[in-house]
Short mmCIF file of C-alpha atoms and ligand atoms in Angstrom, two decimals:
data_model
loop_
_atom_site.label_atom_id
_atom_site.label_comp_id
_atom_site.label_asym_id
_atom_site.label_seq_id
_atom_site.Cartn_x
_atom_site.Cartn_y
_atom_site.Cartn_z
CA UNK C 1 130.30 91.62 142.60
CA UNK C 2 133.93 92.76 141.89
CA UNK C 3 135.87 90.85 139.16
CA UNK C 4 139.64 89.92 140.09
CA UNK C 5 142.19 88.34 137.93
CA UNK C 6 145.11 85.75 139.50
CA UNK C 7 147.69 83.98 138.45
CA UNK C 8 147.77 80.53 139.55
CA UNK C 9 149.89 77.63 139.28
CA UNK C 10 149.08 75.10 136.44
CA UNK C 11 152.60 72.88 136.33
CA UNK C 12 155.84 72.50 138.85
CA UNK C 13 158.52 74.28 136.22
CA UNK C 14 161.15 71.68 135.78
CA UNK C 15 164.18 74.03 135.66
CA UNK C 16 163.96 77.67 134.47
CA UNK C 17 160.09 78.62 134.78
CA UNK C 18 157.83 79.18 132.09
CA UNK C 19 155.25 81.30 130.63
CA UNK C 20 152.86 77.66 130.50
CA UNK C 21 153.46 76.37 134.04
CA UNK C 22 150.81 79.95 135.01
CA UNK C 23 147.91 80.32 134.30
CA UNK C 24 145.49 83.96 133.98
CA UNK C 25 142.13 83.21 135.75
CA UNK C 26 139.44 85.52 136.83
CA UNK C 27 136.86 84.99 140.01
CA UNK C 28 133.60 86.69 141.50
CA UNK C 29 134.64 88.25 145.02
CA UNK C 30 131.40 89.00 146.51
CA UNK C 31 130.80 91.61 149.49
CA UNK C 32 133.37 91.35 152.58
CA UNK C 33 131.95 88.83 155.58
CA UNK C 34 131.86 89.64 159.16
CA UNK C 35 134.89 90.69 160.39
CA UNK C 36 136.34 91.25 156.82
CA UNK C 37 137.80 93.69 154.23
CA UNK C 38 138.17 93.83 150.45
CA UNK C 39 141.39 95.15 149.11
CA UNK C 40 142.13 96.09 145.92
CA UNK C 41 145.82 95.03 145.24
CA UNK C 42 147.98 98.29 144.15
CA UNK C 43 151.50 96.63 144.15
CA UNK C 44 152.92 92.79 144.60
CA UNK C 45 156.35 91.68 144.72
CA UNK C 46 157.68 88.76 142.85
CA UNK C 47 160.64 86.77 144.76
CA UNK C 48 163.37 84.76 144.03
CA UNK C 49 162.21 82.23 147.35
CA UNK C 50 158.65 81.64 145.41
CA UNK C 51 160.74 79.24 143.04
CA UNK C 52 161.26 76.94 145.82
CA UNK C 53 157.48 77.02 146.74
CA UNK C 54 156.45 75.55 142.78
CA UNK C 55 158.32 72.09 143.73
CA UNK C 56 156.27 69.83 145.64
CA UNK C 57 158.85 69.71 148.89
CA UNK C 58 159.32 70.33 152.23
CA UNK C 59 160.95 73.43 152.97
CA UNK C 60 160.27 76.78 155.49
CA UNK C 61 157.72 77.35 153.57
CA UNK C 62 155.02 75.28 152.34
CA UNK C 63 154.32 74.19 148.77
CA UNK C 64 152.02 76.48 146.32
CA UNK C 65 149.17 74.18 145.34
CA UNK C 66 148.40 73.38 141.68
CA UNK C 67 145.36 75.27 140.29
CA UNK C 68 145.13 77.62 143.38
CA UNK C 69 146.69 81.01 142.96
CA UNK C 70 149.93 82.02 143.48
CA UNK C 71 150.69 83.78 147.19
CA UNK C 72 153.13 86.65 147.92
CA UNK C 73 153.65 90.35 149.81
CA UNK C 74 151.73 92.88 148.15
CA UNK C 75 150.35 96.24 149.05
CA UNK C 76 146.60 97.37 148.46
CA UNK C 77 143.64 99.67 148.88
CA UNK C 78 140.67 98.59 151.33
CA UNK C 79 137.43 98.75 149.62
CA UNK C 80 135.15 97.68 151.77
CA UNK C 81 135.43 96.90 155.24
CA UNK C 82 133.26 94.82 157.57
CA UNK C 83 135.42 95.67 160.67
CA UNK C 84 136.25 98.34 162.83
CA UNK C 85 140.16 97.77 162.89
CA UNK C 86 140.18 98.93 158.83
CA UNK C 87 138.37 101.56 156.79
CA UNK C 88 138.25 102.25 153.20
CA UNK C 89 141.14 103.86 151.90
CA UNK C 90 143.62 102.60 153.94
CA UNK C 91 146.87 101.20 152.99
CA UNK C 92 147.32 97.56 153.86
CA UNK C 93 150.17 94.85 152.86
CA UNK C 94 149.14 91.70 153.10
CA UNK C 95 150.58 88.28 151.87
CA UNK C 96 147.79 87.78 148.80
CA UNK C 97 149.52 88.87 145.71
CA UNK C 98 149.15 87.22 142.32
CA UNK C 99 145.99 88.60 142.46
CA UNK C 100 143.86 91.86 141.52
CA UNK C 101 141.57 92.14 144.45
CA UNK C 102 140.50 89.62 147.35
CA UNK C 103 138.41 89.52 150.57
CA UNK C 104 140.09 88.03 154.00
CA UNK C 105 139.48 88.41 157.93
CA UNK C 106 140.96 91.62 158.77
CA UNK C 107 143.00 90.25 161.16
CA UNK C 108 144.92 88.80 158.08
CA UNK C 109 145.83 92.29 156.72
CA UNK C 110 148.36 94.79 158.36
CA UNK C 111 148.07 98.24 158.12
CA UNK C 112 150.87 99.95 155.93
CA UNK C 113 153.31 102.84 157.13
CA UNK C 114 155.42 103.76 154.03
CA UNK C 115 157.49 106.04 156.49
CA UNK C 116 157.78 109.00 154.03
CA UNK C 117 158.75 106.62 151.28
CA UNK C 118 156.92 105.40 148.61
CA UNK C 119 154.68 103.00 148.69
CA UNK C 120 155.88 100.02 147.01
CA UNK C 121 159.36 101.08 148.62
CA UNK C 122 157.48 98.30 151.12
CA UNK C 123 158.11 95.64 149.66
CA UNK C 124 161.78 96.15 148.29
CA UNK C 125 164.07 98.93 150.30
CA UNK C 126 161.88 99.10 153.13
CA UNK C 127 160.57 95.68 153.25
CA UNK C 128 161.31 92.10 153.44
CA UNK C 129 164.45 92.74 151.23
CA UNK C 130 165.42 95.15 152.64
CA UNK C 131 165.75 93.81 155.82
CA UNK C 132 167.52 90.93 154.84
CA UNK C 133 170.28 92.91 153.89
CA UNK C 134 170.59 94.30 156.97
CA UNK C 135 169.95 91.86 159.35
CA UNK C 136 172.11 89.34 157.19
CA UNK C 137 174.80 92.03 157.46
CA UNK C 138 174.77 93.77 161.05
CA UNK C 139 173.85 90.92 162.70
CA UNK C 140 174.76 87.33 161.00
CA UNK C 141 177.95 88.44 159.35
CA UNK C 142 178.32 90.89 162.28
CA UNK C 143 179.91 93.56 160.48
CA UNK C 144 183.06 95.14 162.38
CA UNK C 145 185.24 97.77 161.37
CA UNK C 146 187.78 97.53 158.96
CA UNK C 147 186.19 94.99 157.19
CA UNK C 148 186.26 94.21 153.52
CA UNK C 149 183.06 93.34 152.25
CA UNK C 150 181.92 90.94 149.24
CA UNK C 151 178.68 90.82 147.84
CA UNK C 152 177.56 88.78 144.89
CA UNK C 153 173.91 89.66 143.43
CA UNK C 154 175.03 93.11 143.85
CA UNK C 155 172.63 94.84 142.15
CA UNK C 156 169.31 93.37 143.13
CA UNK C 157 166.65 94.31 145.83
CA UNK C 158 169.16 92.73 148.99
CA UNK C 159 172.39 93.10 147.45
CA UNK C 160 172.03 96.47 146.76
CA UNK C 161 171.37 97.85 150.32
CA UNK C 162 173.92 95.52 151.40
CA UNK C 163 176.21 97.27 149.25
CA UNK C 164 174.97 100.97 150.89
CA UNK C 165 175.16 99.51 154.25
CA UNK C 166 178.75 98.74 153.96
CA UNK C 167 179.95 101.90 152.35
CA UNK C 168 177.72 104.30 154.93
CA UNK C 169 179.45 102.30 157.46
CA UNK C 170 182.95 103.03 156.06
CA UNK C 171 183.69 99.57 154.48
CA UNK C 172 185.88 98.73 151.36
CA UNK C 173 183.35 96.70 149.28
CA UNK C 174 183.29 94.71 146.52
CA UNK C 175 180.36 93.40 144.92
CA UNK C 176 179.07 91.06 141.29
CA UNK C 177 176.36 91.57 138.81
CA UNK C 178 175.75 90.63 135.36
CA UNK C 179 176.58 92.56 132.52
CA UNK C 180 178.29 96.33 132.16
CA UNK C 181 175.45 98.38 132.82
CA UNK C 182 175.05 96.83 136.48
CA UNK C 183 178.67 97.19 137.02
CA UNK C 184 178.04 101.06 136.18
CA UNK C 185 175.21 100.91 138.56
CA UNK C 186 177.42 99.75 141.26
CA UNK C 187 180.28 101.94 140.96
CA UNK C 188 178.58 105.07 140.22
CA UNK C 189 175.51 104.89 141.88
CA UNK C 190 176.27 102.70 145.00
CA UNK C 191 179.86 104.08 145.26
CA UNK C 192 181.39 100.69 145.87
CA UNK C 193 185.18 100.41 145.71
CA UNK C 194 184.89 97.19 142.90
CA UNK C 195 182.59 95.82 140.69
CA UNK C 196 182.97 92.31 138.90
CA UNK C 197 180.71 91.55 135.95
CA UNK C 198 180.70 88.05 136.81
CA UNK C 199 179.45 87.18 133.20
CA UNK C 200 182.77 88.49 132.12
CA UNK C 201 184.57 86.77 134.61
CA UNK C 202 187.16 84.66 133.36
CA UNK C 203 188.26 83.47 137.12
CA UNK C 204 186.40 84.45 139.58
CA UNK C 205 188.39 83.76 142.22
CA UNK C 206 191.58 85.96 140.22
CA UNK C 207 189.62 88.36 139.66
CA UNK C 208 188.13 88.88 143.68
CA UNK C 209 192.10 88.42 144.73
CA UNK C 210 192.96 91.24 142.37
CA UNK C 211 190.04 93.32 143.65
CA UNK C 212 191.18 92.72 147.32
CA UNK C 213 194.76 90.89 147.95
CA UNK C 214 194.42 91.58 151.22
CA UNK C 215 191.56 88.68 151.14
CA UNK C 216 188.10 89.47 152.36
CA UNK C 217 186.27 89.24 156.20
CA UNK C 218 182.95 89.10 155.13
CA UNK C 219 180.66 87.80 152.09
CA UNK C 220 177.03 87.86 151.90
CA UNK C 221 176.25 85.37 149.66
CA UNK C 222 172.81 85.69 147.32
CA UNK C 223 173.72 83.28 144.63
CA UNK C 224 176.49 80.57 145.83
CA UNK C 225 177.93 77.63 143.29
CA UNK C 226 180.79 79.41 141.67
CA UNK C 227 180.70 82.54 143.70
CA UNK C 228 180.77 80.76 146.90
CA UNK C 229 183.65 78.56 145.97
CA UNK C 230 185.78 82.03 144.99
CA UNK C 231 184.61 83.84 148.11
CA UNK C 232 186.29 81.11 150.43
CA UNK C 233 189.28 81.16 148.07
CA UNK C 234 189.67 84.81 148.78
CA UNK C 235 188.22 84.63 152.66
CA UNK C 236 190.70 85.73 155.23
CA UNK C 237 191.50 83.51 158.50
CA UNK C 238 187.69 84.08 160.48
CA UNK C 239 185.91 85.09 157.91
CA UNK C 240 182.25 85.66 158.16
CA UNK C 241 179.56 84.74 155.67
CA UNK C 242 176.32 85.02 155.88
CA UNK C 243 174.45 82.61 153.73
CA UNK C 244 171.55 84.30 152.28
CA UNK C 245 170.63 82.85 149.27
CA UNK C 246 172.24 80.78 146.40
CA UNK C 247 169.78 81.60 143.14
CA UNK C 248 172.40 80.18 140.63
CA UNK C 249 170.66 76.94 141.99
CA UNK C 250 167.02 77.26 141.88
CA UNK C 251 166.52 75.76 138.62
CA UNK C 252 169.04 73.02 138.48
CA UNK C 253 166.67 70.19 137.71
CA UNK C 254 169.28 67.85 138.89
CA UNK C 255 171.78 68.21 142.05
CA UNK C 256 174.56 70.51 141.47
CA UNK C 257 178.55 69.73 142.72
CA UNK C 258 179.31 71.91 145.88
CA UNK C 259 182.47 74.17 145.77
CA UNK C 260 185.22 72.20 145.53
CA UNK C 261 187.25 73.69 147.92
CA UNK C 262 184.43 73.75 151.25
CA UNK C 263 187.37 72.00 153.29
CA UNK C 264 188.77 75.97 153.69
CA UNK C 265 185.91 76.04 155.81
CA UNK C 266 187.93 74.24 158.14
CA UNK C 267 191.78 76.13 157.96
CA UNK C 268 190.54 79.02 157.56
CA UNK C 269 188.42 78.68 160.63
CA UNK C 270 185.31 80.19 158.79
CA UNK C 271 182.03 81.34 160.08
CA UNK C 272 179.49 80.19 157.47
CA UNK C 273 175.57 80.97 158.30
CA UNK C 274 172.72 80.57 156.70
CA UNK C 275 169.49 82.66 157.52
CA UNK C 276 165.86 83.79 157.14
CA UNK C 277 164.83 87.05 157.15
CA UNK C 278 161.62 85.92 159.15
CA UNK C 279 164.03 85.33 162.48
CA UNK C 280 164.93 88.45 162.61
CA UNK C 281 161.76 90.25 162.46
CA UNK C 282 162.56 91.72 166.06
CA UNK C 283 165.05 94.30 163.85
CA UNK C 284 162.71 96.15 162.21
CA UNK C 285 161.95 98.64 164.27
CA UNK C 286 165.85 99.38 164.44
CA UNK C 287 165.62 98.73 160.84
CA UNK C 288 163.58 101.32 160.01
CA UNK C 289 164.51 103.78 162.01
CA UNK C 290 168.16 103.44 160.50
CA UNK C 291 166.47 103.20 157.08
CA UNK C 292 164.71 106.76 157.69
CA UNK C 293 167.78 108.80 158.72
CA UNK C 294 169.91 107.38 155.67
CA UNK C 295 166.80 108.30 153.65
CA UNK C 296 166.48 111.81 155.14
CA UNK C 297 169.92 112.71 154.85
CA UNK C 298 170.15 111.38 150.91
CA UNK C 299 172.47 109.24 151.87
CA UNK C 300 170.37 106.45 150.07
CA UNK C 301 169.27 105.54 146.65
CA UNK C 302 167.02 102.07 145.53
CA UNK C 303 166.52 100.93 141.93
CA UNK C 304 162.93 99.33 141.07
CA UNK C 305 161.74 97.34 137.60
CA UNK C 306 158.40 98.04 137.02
CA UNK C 307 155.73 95.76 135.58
CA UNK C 308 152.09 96.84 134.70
CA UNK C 309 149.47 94.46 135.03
CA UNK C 310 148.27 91.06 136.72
CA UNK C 311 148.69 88.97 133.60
CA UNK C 312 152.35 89.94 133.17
CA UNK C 313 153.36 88.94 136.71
CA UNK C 314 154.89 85.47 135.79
CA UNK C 315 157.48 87.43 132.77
CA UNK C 316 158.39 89.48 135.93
CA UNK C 317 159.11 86.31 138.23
CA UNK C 318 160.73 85.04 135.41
CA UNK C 319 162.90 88.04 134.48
CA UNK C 320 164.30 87.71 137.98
CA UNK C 321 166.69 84.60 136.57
CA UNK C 322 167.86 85.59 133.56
CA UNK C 323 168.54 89.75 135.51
CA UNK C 324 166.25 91.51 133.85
CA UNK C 325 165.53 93.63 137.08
CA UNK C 326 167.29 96.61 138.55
CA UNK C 327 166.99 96.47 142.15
CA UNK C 328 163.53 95.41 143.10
CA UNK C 329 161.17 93.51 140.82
CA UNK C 330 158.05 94.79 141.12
CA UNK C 331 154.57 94.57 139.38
CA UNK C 332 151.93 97.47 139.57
CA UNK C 333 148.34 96.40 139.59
CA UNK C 334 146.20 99.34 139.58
P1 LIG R 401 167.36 90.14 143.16
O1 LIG R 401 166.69 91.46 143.15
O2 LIG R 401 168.82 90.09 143.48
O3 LIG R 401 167.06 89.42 141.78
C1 LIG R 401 167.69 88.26 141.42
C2 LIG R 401 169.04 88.56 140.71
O4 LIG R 401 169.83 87.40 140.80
C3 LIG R 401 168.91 88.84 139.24
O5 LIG R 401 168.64 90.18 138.96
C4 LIG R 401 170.26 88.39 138.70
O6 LIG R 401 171.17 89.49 138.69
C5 LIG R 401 170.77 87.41 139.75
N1 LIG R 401 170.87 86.05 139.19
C6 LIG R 401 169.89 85.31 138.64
N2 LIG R 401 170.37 84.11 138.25
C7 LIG R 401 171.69 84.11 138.57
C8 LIG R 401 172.75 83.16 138.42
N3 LIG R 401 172.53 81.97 137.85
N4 LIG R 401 173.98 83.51 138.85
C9 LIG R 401 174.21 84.72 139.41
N5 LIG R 401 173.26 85.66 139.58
C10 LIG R 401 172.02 85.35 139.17
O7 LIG R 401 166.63 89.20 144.20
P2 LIG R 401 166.53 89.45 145.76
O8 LIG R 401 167.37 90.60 146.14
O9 LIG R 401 165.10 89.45 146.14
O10 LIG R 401 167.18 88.12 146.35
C11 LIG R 401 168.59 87.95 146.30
C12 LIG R 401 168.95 86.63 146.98
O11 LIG R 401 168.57 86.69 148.34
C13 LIG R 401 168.22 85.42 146.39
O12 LIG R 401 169.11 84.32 146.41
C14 LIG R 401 167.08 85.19 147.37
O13 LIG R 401 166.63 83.88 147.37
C15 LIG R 401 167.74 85.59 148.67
N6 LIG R 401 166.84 86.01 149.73
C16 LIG R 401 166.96 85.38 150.91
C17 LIG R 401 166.21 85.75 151.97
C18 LIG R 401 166.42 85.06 153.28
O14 LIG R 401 165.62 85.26 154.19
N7 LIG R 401 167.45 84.24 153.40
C19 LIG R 401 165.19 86.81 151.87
C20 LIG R 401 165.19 87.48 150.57
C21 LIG R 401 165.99 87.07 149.54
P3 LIG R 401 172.39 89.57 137.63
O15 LIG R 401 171.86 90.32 136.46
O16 LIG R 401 173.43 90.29 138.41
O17 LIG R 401 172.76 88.16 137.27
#
């Protein structure tokens, strides 16, 4: 018998989570089945989409269930294997994190490539996140030349490579983050042209205009409410946006205004989008391949926040709403 510890959900958090809506539990996993494989969980990723999953509503996604662990990309080790496809020792990602170990049909688990990378770069850079960024840039804002680009969320897992993106290709960007050491991160590290601690912010809106009077073409959008509302304030005639996420929302226990000013939508004859990553699956082959050459040339760089251990997985989801991560949030399990 092998011993694994989860985390699973014991309340809906009403607003920001907390520590008591998880819960540490431990099962039995006994030997693999026919036709299956036990992994030992190395890495899982914590996301700012699994807040929508802890309310009981319909969404892309389905619900998490009360008492039943948590669910999530995560990259592991297979232990034992009761099927030819998988041996022990490989590398697999699979979509059972929250967890320490766990048997499932084989079919369930897909065998990981890192492509020279590390690792966990699979489930930020090189992963889901990362191709967000890029498909939510290159092909729902549809990038052109001479654009000027605006990214809020700057500094985490998507806006981050969205940021890179845009400069490798040329672009003036701009791009928000919370607090002076993420504005450093931006500038100096990501090269881009201005960064906005939006904490600081007295007027958004001001300060975007004073970062780009010429008014901006494109804004990838990863938190909304306040940022959204300056971003088509500043938004040339045919602006695109691509509508990727809008975190300042997730926790409002009660329905928040919209911008004020959405009727620019109209004037300005505006492109706004929303998207998920999962229809665009088709560009990750491109995606990678891209992703490798920026790599091997040292064109790019990728922050990551580490956690250690299963039981301090929920801090780490947490931590992703008050910006306590760098980049990707991460958790190593073993
Ligand atoms: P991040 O790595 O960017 O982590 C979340 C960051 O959001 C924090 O570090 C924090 O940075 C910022 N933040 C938290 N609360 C607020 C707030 N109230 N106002 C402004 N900023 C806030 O996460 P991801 O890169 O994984 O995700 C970024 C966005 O993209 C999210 O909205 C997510 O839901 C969305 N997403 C959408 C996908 C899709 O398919 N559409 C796929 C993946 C992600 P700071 O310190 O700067 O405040």
């Amino acid at each position: 018998m092998t011993t694994s510890r989860e985390i699973r959900l014991k309340s809906r958090p009403v607003g920001q989570p907390k520590a008591e809506n998880f819960e540490l539990a431990s099962v039995e996993l006994g030997a693999p089945g026919p036709g299956e494989v036990q992994v030992r969980n190395t890495w899982m990723t914590v996301d700012p989409y699994m807040r929508g999953r802890m309310n009981d509503v319909k969404s892309y996604v389905p619900p998490f269930q009360l008492g039943e662990a948590l669910q999530g990309g995560a990259l592991g080790v297979v232990t034992a294997s009761n099927d030819p496809s998988l041996k022990v020792g490989d590398l697999v990602s699979s979509n059972n994190g929250w967890r320490e170990a766990f048997n499932a049909p084989a079919s369930t688990v897909q065998k990981a490539d890192p492509h020279g990378l590390p690792p966990e770069a699979l489930l930020g850079v090189a992963g889901m996140p990362g191709l967000t960024a890029y498909a939510g840039l290159l092909k729902i804002a549809a990038l052109k030349d001479g654009d000027v680009v605006f990214v809020s969320g700057g500094a985490g897992a998507v806006g981050s490579l969205v940021c890179q993106i845009a400069k490798l290709k040329g672009h003036k960007v701009i791009a928000t983050a919370g607090g002076a050491d993420k504005v450093k991160f931006l500038k100096e590290e990501l090269g881009v042209d201005v960064a906005i601690d939006y904490k600081a912010s007295k007027n958004l809106t001001a300060d975007l205009l004073a970062a780009a009077p010429e008014g901006i073409d494109v804004y990838f959008d990863n938190v909304g409410g306040e940022h959204l509302e300056a971003a088509l304030n500043a938004a040339k005639p045919f602006a695109r946006f691509a509508i990727c996420g809008m975190i300042s929302m997730y926790n409002a226990s009660a329905p928040v205004p919209g911008p004020a000013n959405l009727a620019l939508i109209i004037g300005k004859q505006l492109r706004v989008e929303g998207f998920i990553v999962s229809s665009s699956w088709d560009m990750m082959p491109a995606f990678l391949k891209d992703l490798s050459e920026w790599h091997a040339a040292g064109k790019l760089t990728w922050k990551q926040t580490v956690r250690e251990g299963i039981e301090n997985a929920p801090q780490a989801f947490m931590g992703l709403f008050t910006g306590e991560n760098f980049g990707k949030m991460l958790v190593k399990l073993s």
